[in-house]
Every structure is written in C-alpha cells, then in structure tokens.
XYZ file of C-alpha atoms in Angstrom:
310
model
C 7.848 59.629 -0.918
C 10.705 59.532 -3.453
C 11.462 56.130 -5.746
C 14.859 55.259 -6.894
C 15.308 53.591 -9.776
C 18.920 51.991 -9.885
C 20.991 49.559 -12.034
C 21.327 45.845 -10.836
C 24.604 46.155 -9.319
C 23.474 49.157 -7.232
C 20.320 46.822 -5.875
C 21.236 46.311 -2.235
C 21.151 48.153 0.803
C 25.576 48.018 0.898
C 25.364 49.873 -2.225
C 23.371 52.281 -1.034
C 24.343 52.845 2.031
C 27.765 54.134 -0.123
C 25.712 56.931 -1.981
C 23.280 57.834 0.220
C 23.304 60.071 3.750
C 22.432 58.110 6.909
C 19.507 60.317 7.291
C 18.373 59.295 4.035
C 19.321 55.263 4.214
C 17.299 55.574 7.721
C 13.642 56.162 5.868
C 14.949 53.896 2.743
C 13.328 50.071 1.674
C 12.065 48.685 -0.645
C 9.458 48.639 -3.083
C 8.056 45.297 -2.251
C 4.799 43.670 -3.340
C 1.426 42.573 -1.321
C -0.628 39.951 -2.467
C -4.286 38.786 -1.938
C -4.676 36.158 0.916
C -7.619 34.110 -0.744
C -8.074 31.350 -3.290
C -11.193 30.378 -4.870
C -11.919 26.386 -4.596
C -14.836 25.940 -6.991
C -18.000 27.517 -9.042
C -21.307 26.884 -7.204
C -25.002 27.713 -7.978
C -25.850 28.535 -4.682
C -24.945 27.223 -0.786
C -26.493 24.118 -0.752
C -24.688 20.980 -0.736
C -22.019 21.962 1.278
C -20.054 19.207 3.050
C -19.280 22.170 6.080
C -21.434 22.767 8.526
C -22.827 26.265 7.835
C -21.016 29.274 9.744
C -23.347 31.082 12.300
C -23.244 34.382 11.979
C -24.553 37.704 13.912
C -27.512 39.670 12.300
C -25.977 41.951 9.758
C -25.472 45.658 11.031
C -28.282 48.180 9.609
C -25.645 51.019 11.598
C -24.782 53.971 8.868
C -20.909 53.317 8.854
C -18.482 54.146 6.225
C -15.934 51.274 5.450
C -12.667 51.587 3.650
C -10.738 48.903 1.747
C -7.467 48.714 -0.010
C -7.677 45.556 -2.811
C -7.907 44.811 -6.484
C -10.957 46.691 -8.057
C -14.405 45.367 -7.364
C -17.109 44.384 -10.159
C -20.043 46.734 -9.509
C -22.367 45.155 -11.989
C -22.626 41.929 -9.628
C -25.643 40.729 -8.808
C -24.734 40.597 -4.915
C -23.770 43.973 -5.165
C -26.494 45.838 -7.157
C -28.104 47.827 -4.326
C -24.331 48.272 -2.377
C -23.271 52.091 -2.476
C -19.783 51.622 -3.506
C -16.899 53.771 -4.396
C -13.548 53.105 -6.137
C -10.378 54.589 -7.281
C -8.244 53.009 -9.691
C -4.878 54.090 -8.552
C -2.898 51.965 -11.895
C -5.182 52.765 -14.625
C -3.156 51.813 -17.563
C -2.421 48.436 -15.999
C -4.513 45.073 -16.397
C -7.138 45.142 -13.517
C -8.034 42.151 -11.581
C -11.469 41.813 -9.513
C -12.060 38.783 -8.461
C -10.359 39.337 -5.155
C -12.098 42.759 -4.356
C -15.617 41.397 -6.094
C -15.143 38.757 -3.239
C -13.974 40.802 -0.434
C -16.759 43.502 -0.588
C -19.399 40.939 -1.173
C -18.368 39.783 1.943
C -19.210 43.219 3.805
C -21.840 44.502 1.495
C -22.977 42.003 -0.791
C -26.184 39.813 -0.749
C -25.304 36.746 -0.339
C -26.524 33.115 -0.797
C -28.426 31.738 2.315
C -28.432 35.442 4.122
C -31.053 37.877 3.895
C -29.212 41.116 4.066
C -25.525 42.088 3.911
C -23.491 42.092 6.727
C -23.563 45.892 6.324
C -26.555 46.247 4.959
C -26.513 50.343 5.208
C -23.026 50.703 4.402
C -20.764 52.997 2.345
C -17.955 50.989 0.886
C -14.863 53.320 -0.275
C -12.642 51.334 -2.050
C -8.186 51.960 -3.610
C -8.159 50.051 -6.455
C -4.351 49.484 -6.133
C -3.811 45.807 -7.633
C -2.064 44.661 -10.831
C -2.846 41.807 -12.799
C 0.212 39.269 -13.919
C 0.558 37.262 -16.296
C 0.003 33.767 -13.748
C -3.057 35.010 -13.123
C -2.026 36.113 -9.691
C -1.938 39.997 -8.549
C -0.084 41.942 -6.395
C -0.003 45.520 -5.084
C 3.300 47.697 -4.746
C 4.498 49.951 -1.934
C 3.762 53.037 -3.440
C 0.582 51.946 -4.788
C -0.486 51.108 -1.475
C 0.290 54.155 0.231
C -1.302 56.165 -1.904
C -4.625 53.976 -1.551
C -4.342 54.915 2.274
C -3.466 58.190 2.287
C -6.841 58.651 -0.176
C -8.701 56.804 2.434
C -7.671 58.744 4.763
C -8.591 61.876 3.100
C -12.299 60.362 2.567
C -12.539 59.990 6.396
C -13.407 56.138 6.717
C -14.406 54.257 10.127
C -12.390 51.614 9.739
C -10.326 50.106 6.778
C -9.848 46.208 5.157
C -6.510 45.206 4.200
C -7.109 41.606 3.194
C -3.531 41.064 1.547
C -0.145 40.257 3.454
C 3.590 40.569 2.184
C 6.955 41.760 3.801
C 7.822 44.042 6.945
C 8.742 47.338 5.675
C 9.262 50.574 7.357
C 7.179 52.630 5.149
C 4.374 50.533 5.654
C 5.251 50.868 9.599
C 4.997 53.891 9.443
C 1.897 54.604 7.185
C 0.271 52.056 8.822
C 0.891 53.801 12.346
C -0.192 57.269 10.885
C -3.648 55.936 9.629
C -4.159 54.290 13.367
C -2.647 57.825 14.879
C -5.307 59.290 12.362
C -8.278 57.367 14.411
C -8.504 54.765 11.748
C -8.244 51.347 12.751
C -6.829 48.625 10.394
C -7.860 45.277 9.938
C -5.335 42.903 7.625
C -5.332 39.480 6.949
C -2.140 36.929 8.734
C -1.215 35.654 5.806
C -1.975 31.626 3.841
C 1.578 31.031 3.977
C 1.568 27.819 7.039
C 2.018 27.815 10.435
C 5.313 27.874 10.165
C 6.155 30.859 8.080
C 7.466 33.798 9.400
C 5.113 36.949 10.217
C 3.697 38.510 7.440
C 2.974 42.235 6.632
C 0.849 44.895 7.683
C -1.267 42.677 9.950
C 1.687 41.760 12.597
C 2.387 45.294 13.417
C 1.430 45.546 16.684
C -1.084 48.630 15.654
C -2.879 46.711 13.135
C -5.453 44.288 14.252
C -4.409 40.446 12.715
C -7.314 37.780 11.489
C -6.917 34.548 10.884
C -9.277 32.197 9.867
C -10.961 29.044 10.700
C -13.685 26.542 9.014
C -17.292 25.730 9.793
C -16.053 23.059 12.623
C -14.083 26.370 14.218
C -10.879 24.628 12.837
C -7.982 26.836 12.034
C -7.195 27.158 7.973
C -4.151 24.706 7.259
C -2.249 27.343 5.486
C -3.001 30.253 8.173
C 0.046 32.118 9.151
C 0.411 31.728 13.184
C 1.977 33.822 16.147
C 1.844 36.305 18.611
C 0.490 38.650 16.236
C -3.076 36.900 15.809
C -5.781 39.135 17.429
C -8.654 37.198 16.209
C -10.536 34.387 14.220
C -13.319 34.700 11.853
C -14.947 31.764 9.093
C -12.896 32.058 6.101
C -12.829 28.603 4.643
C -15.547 27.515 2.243
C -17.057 30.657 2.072
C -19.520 31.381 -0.655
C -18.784 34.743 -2.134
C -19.463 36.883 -5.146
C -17.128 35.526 -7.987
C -16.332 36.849 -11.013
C -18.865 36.483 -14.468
C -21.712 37.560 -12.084
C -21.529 34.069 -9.821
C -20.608 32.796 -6.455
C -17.806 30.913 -5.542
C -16.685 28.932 -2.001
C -13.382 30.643 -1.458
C -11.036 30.363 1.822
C -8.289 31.932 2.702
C -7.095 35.286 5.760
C -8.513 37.526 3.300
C -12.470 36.272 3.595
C -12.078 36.196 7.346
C -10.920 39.694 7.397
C -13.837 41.432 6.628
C -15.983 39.861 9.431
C -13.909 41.543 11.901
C -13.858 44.882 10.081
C -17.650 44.965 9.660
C -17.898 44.360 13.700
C -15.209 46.826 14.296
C -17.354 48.916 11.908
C -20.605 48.536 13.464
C -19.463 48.820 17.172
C -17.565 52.608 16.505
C -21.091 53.736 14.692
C -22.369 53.232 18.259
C -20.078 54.806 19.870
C -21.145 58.224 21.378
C -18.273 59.109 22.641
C -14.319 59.785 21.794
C -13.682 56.840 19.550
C -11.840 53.771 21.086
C -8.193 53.358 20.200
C -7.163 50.294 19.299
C -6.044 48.408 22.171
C -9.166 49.529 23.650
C -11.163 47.734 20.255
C -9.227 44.933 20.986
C -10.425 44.524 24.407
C -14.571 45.276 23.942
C -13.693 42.076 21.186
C -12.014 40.123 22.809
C -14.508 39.870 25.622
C -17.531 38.721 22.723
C -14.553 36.508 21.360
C -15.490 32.736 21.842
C -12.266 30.944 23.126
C -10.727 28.635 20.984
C -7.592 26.392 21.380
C -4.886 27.004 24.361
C -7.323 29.211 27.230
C -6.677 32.747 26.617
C -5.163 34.374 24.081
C -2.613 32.252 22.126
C -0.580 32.180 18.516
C -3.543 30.060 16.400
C -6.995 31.744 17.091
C -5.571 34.869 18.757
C -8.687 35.919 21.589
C -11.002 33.519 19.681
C -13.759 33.401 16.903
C -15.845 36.716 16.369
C -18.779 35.632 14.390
C-alpha cells in the first residue's frame, strides 16, 4: 500500500486522475475513517432494575476457538475480564488510546458479565488490532491504513473468525482486503451502522462477503438508529446491554457494535465443531439462518435480515 500526501488543491480524484496512470488511479481512494457503532447510555451497579425485559441468550460456548477483533484497545485490568486470555497490538502507539469501545466489545465475547455465569466464550482466545485514535470530542475513529494493517496481522495469527464492530464509507481497498481475509477462510462479522434507517449503506458490513448485524432490544424491536437494507444478514440484542465500561464498571450500552459480537461468537463456536473443510460464507449464512428466529416481513428482509440469533 502506498499513501499520498498532496496539497489541498490536488485533493480530488480530477486532480489526480491528471498525474497519475490509469493503472494506478484504478487501485487509488481514499484514506477515510471508521468509527465505533456503540454509545454508552448510563453507569449501573449491576443488571437489576432494568425497564427491558432481559435478553435470552444461548449457554455460552466452552469450544477452544480463537477470535479476532479489529477496535480501539481493550482494558485488561477489568474486572469482567481478569481470567479472559487476551492479546493486543497497538498499531498507533504514539497516539491517545481510547478503550471504552474495545473494553465493551470483548466483554461482550469474553467477559463475565452481570446476571451470566460464564462468558459467552468462556474458553476463548481473544486476538485483538488496537487500531483506534482518540479525538479531541471524545469520539474515535480508525483510518484506512490503520485498519488494514490490523487485518493483515490477524490474518497472520490465524483467527476463526474476526469482529469488526465499526462502520464508515465504501472503499475499494477495504473491498478488497475485506475479500482477501474471506478468500483467506476468515469470515467477517461488522456492524450496519447507527446512522437511521434511512442512511445509505455503510462500510465493511454491506459487502456482500462480509456478514451484516443489526440490532434489536429486549422486546426483539429493531434499534431506532440501525442502518437498514439488503445488506442485513442478521439480528442480535444490542440495546441496553450491560457491558464492561471503563474505570473497572459496567455500563448499558446499545448500538450495531454490541450486537456484533453475538453473531461472531456463534459463528465462532459452530466452525470449532466443524470436522470438516470449513464452511464458506454463504454456506455460514445458511446453517444461521435456519436457527434464525423470523422477525418482521416472512423471510429474509432489509430490518432484521434472516432474524434474531440469540
């Protein structure tokens, strides 16, 4: 991969395209950013007192499987994660580090939680790119190139299955990275996106190789701000959902991102059983979609995708 760095008046494809070889301007976009698809709505003690009905869930998987994800770095030291075999690598280290997000997001897969017994993966090896910034609104965000390289390490570590709970615009290096992990025999699970129903797709979960979550609340009502289309694959809880926070609490969060990792840890726990070849992903999609409870429009449709995996 090769970054330009050019002047203001040279920032647009038509200026470019004027310097540049049409082999080159073929492979050329941006350096855009990805951000988190979560937000936390308040401190708790623990999960009682919730005005949501509480989310059923499977039993947690005891399968050895070996998770990736691709997020902001994740706070070891918390409580819910103290017995989780976890490892990271910071891909900006001389930039401000956020971890609430990624605290949140493995908690989710690994993490002892309020109410539950065991983790959802309770045998688990969590590999973790630590490829988020920190700005100065408090928000994060994770470049292009900083996300490519947090694959192509994941990659190299030889993960089951990897978490990309974040969401941002098409891009045809992320196409094609994206494809080459899935070519690799790496599924990909992203988030849809918190930007409405009525915003336009959103990026790397509505590639067509990438399997899209969306979310939905205790009453198996879709998330208000839950991107929608053809792209959904699948639902999962993800609103008021009481996750590791950071300070060593819990928080109820909601948001693409916490649904995510439901979906990843099934994917996860059904390709540790696998004896065989493992399934590619249209073949996933189908051994899913048949556990999937329908939801919405019969069938498939552009809200809950194949339905609610629990």
């Amino acid at each position: 991969v090769v970054r330009f760095e050019v002047a203001q008046e040279l920032d647009s494809y038509d200026a470019m395209s004027r310097l540049l070889p049409s082999a080159v301007l073929e492979r050329l976009d941006r350096n855009h950013i990805y951000s988190p698809q979560s937000r936390s709505d308040s401190m708790i003690d623990d999960d009682t007192g919730r005005s949501q009905p509480p989310a059923s869930r499977k039993d947690g998987c005891e399968r050895p499987v070996t998770v990736g994800m691709i997020d902001t770095a994740i706070d070891t030291s918390h409580p819910s994660l103290r017995n989780a075999d976890i490892v990271q690598k910071d891909f900006l280290p001389d930039m401000n580090q956020p971890v609430g997000h990624g605290t949140a997001v493995a908690s989710a897969l690994v993490g002892r939680l309020p109410g539950r017994s065991s983790a959802q993966l309770s045998s688990a090896k969590l590999i973790n790119a630590s490829v988020f910034f920190g700005r100065e609104d408090l928000s994060s965000g994770a470049s292009l190139m900083s996300l490519v390289e947090g694959l192509n390490w994941l990659v190299a570590q030889k993960v089951g299955v990897i978490n990309i709970s974040m969401a941002g615009p098409d891009n045809r290096l992320l196409a094609l990275i994206t494809q080459r992990v899935t070519d690799a025999g790496i599924p990909l699970v992203a988030a849809v996106g918190n930007q409405g129903p009525a915003a336009p797709p959103l990026y790397p979960a509505a590639y067509a190789h990438v399997i899209a979550v969306t979310a939905v609340d205790g009453w198996r009502e879709i998330y208000r701000w839950a991107n929608q289309g053809i792209q959904v694959e699948f639902a999962a809880h993800g609103v008021d959902v009481v996750l590791a926070a950071e300070h060593g609490g819990f928080s109820s969060q909601s948001g693409t991102s916490l649904a995510t990792p439901i979906v990843t840890a099934r994917i996860a726990c059904l390709l540790a059983g696998e004896s065989t070849v493992s399934p590619g992903v249209a073949e996933l999609v189908q051994q899913l979609a048949a556990t999937a409870i329908d939801l919405g429009d019969v069938g498939r449709d552009a809200v809950f995708g194949h339905g609610l995996l629990k």
